[in-house]
Amino acid sequence: MIGALGISGPINRVVNDDGEYSQLLLDAKKELELTIRLL
């Protein structure tokens, strides 16, 4: 859980700075969260 929280901050910053990649990063974040839940 700590890893996910550490990664979500930088991802949110990038999404705010560059909307072009926002959907790609949100999808990656969702996949990451699902993977962590399965572990």
Coordinates of N, CA and C in Angstrom, one line a residue, residues 5-35:
L5 N 0.8 4.6 -2.7 CA 0.7 6.0 -2.3 C 1.8 6.8 -2.8
G6 N 3.0 6.2 -2.8 CA 4.2 6.9 -3.2 C 4.2 7.2 -4.7
I7 N 3.6 6.3 -5.5 CA 3.6 6.5 -6.9 C 2.4 7.4 -7.4
S8 N 1.3 7.4 -6.7 CA 0.2 8.1 -7.1 C 0.4 9.6 -7.0
G9 N 1.2 10.1 -6.1 CA 1.5 11.5 -6.1 C 2.2 12.1 -7.3
P10 N 3.3 11.5 -7.7 CA 4.0 11.9 -9.0 C 3.1 11.7 -10.2
I11 N 2.3 10.7 -10.3 CA 1.4 10.5 -11.4 C 0.4 11.6 -11.4
N12 N -0.2 12.0 -10.3 CA -1.2 13.1 -10.3 C -0.6 14.4 -10.8
R13 N 0.7 14.6 -10.4 CA 1.4 15.8 -10.8 C 1.6 15.9 -12.3
V14 N 2.0 14.7 -12.9 CA 2.2 14.7 -14.3 C 0.8 14.9 -15.1
V15 N -0.2 14.3 -14.5 CA -1.5 14.4 -15.2 C -1.9 15.9 -15.2
N16 N -1.7 16.6 -14.1 CA -2.0 18.0 -14.0 C -1.2 18.9 -15.0
D17 N 0.1 18.5 -15.2 CA 0.9 19.3 -16.0 C 0.7 19.0 -17.5
D18 N 0.4 17.8 -17.8 CA 0.2 17.4 -19.3 C -1.0 16.5 -19.5
G19 N -2.1 17.1 -19.8 CA -3.4 16.4 -20.0 C -3.3 15.3 -21.1
E20 N -2.4 15.5 -22.0 CA -2.3 14.5 -23.1 C -2.1 13.1 -22.6
Y21 N -1.3 12.9 -21.6 CA -1.0 11.6 -21.1 C -1.8 11.2 -19.9
S22 N -2.8 12.0 -19.5 CA -3.6 11.8 -18.3 C -4.2 10.4 -18.3
Q23 N -4.9 10.1 -19.4 CA -5.7 8.8 -19.5 C -4.7 7.6 -19.4
L24 N -3.6 7.7 -20.1 CA -2.6 6.6 -20.1 C -2.1 6.4 -18.6
L25 N -1.8 7.5 -17.9 CA -1.3 7.4 -16.6 C -2.4 6.9 -15.6
L26 N -3.6 7.3 -15.8 CA -4.7 6.8 -15.0 C -4.9 5.3 -15.2
D27 N -4.8 4.9 -16.4 CA -5.0 3.4 -16.7 C -3.8 2.7 -16.0
A28 N -2.6 3.2 -16.1 CA -1.5 2.5 -15.5 C -1.7 2.5 -14.0
K29 N -2.2 3.6 -13.4 CA -2.4 3.6 -11.9 C -3.4 2.6 -11.5
K30 N -4.5 2.4 -12.3 CA -5.6 1.5 -12.0 C -5.0 0.1 -12.0
E31 N -4.2 -0.2 -13.1 CA -3.6 -1.6 -13.2 C -2.7 -1.8 -12.0
L32 N -1.9 -0.8 -11.6 CA -1.0 -1.0 -10.5 C -1.7 -1.3 -9.2
E33 N -2.8 -0.5 -9.0 CA -3.6 -0.7 -7.7 C -4.2 -2.1 -7.7
L34 N -4.7 -2.6 -8.9 CA -5.3 -3.9 -9.0 C -4.2 -5.0 -8.7
T35 N -3.0 -4.8 -9.2 CA -1.9 -5.7 -9.0 C -1.6 -5.8 -7.6

